[in-house]
Short mmCIF file of C-alpha atoms in Angstrom, two decimals:
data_model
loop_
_atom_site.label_atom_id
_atom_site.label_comp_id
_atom_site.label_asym_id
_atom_site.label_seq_id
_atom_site.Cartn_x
_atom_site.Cartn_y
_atom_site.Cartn_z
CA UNK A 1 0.00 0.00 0.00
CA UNK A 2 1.36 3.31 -1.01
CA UNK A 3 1.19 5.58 2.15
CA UNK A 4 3.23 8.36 4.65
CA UNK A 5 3.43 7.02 8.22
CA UNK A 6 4.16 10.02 10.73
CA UNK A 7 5.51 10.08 14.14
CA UNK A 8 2.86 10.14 17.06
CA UNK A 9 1.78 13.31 19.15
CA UNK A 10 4.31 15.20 20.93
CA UNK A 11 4.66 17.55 23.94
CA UNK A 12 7.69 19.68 24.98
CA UNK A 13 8.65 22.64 26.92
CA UNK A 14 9.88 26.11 25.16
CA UNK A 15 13.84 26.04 24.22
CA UNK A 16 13.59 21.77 23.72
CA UNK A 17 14.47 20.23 21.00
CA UNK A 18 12.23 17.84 18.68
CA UNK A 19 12.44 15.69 15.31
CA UNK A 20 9.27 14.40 13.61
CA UNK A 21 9.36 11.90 11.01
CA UNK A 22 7.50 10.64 8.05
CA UNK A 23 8.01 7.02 6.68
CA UNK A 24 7.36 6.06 2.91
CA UNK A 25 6.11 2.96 1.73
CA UNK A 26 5.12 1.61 -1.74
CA UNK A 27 6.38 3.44 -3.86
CA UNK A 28 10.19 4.41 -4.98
CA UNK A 29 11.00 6.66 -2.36
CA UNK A 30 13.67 8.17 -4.14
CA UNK A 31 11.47 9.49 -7.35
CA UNK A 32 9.39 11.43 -5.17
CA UNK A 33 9.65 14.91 -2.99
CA UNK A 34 8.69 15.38 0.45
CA UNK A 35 6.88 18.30 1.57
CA UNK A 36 6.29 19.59 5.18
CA UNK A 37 2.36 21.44 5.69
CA UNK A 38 1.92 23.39 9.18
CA UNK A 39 -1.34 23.27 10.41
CA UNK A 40 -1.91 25.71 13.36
CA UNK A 41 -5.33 24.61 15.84
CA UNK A 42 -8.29 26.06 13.65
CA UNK A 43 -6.22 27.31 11.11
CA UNK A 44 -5.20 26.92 7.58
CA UNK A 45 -2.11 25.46 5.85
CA UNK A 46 1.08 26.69 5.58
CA UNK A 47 3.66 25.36 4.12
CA UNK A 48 7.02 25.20 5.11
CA UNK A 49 9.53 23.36 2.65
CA UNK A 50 10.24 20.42 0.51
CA UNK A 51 13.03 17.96 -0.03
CA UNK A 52 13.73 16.01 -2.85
CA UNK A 53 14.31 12.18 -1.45
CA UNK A 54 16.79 11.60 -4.21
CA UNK A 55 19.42 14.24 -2.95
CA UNK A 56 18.14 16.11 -0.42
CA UNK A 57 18.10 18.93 -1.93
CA UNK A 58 15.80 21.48 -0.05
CA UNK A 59 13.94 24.42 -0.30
CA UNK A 60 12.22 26.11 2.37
CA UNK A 61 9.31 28.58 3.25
CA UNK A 62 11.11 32.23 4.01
CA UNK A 63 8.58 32.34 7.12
CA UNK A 64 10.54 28.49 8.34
CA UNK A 65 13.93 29.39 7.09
CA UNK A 66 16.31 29.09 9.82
CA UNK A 67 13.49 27.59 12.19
CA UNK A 68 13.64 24.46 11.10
CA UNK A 69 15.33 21.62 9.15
CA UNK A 70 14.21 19.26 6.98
CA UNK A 71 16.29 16.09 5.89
CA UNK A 72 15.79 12.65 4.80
CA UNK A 73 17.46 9.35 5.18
CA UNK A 74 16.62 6.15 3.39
CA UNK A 75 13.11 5.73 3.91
CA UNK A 76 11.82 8.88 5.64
CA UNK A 77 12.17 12.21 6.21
CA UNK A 78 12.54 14.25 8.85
CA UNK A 79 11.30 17.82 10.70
CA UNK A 80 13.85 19.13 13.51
CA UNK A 81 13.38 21.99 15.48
CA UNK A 82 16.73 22.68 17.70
CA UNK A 83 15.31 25.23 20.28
CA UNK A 84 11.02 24.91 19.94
CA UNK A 85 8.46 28.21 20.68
CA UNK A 86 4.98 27.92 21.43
CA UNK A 87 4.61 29.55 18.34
CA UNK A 88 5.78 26.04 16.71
CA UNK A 89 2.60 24.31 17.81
CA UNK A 90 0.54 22.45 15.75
CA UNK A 91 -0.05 19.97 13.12
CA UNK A 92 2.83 19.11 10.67
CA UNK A 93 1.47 17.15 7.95
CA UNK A 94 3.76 14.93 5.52
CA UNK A 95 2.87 15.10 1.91
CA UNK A 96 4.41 13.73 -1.33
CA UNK A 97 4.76 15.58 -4.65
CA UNK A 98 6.67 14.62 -7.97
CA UNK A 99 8.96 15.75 -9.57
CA UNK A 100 7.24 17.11 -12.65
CA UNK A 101 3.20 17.23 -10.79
CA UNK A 102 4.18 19.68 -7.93
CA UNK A 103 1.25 19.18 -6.26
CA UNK A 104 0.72 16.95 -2.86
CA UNK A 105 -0.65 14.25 -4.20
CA UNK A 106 -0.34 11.55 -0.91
CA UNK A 107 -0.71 12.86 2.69
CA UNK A 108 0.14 11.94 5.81
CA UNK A 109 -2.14 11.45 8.95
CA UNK A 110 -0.24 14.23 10.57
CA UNK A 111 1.81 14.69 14.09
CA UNK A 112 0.32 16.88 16.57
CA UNK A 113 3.12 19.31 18.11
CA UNK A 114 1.90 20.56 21.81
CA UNK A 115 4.62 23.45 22.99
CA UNK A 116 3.55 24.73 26.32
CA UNK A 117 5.32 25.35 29.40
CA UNK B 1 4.56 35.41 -2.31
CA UNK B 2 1.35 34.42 -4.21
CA UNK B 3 -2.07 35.65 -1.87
CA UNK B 4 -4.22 33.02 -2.46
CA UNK B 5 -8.10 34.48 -1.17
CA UNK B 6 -10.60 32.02 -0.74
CA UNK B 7 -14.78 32.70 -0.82
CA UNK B 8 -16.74 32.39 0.69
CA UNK B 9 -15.42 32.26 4.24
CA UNK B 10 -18.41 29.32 4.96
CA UNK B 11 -21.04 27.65 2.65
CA UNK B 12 -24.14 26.45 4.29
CA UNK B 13 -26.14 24.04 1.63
CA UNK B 14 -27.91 21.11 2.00
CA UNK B 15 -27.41 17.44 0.60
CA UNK B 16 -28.04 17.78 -3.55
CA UNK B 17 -27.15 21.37 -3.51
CA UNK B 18 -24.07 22.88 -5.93
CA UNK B 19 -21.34 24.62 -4.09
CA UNK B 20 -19.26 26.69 -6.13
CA UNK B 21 -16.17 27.82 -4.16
CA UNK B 22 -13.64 30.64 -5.46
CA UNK B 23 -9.95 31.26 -5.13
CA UNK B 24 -8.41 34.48 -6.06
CA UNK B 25 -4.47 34.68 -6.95
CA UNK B 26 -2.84 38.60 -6.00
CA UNK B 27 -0.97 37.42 -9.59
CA UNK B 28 -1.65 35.42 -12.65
CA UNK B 29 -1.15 32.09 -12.03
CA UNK B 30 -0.22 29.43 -15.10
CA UNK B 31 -3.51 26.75 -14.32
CA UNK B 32 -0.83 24.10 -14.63
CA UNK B 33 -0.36 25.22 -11.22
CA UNK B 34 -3.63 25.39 -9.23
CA UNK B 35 -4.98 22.71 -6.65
CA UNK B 36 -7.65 22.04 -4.44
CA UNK B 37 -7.78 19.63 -1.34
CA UNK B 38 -10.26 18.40 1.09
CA UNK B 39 -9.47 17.73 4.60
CA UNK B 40 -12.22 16.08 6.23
CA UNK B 41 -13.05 16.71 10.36
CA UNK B 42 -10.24 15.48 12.29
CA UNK B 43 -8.57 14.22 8.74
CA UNK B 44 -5.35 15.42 6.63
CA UNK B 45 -6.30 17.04 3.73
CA UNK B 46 -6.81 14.93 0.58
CA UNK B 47 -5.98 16.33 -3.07
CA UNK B 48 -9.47 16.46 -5.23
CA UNK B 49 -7.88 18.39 -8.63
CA UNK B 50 -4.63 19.40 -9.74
CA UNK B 51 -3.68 21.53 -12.75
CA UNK B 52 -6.74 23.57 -12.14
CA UNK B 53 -9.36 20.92 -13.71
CA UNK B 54 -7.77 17.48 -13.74
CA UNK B 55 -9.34 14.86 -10.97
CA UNK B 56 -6.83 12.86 -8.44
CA UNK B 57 -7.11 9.15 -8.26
CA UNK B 58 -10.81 8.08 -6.99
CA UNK B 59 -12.32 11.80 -7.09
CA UNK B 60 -15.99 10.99 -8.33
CA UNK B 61 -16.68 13.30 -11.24
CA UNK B 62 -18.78 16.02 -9.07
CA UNK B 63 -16.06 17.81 -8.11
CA UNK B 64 -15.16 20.41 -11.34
CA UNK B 65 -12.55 22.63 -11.11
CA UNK B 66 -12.39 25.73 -14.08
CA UNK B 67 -10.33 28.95 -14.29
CA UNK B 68 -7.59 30.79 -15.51
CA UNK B 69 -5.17 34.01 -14.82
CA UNK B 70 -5.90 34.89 -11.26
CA UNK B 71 -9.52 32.95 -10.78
CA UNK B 72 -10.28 29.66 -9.71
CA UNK B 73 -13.68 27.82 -9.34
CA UNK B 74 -14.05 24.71 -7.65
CA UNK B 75 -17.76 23.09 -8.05
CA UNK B 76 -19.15 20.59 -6.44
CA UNK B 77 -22.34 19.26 -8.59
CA UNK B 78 -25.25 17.66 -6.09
CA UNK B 79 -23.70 17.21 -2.54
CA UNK B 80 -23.14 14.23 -0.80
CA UNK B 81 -23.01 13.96 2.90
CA UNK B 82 -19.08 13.18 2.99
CA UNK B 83 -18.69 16.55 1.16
CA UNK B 84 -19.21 18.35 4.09
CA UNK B 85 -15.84 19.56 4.48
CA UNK B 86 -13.21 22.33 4.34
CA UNK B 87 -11.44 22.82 0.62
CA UNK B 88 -8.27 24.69 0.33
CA UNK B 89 -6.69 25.68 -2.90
CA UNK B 90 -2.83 25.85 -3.27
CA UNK B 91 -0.96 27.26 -6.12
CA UNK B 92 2.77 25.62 -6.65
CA UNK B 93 3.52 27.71 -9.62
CA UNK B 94 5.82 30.48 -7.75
CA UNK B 95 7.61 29.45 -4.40
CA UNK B 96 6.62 28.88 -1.34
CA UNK B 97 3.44 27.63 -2.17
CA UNK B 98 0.96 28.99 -0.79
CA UNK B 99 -2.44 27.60 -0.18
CA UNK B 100 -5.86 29.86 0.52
CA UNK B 101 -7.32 30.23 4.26
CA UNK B 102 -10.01 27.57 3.58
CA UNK B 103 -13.80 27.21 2.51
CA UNK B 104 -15.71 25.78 4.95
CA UNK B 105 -19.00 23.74 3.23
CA UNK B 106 -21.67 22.87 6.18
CA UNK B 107 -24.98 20.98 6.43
CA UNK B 108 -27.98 24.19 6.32
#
């Protein structure tokens, strides 16, 4: 079955650290982009960058830059925040998009990111 | 950065109705580049058309999408229950992509 596993739910304090992660399956991983989708509670979507499995090359949202990182290994890929704000709470969605159909065209359940002291 | 504006902000219709949704682009958009997505209560979203018209995988044929330039129509012909929904539009022509704030379609 072709789907995007995430990571389950997490809660940290302000100034912790954190990696998500999204897991591919049934398809060739490598052919494929990842992209990262912020949800914020009652919100819309924003989104905040895209890696191409192949090479990692990366591009990112000006409004993530520098907040975040995205990387991938050889089935997944990755969302680390080094020092987390409240401001970084909500749901990060996992989506795939090709490499000539830039659209998302496979999502991922989601991970819900609680930052609260 | 592409403005996407979605409208309405909420759609109250009833089961059978059409909902026509619209997304406005601050710039001209190529329709290669135009999507809409459902996301479902308590759901991720779900892509329903890409390239302004064409239907994802398993997307019955009442969903429509038309446009060009800087305005996009999504249409929904005779509404099922499992429509009921929010519907975002995204352009991935220019980047970052940027989606619109949302249409929210409820039960009247």
């Amino acid at each position: 079955e072709v789907q995007l596993v995430q990571s389950g739910a997490e809660v940290k304090r302000p100034g912790e650290s954190l990696k998500i992660s999204c897991e591919a399956s049934g398809y060739n991983f490598r052919n494929y982009f990842i992209g990262w989708v912020r949800q914020m509670p009652g919100k819309g979507l924003e989104w905040v960058g895209v890696i191409y499995a192949g090479d990692s090359d990366t591009t990112y949202s000006p409004s993530f830059e520098g907040q975040v990182t995205i990387s991938v290994d050889w089935s997944s890929t990755s969302l680390h925040w080094n020092s987390l704000k409240p401001s970084d709470s909500g749901i990060y969605y996992c989506a795939r998009q090709g490499r000539t159909n830039w659209h998302f065209d496979l999502w991922g359940p989601g991970t819900l990111v609680t930052v609260s002291s | 950065e592409i403005v996407l504006t979605q409208s309405p902000g909420t759609l109250s219709l009833s089961p059978g109705d059409r909902a026509t949704l619209s997304c406005r682009a601050s710039q001209r958009i190529s329709g290669v580049y135009l999507a809409w997505y459902q996301q479902r209560p308590g759901q991720g979203p779900r892509l329903l058309l890409y390239s302004t018209s064409s239907r994802a995988t398993g997307i019955p044929a009442r969903f429509r999408g038309s446009g060009s330039g800087t305005d996009f129509t999504l249409t929904i012909d005779r509404l099922e229950p499992e429509d009921f929904a929010v519907y975002f539009c995204q352009q991935y022509e220019d980047s970052p992509r940027t989606f619109g704030q949302g249409t929210r379609v409820e039960i009247k």
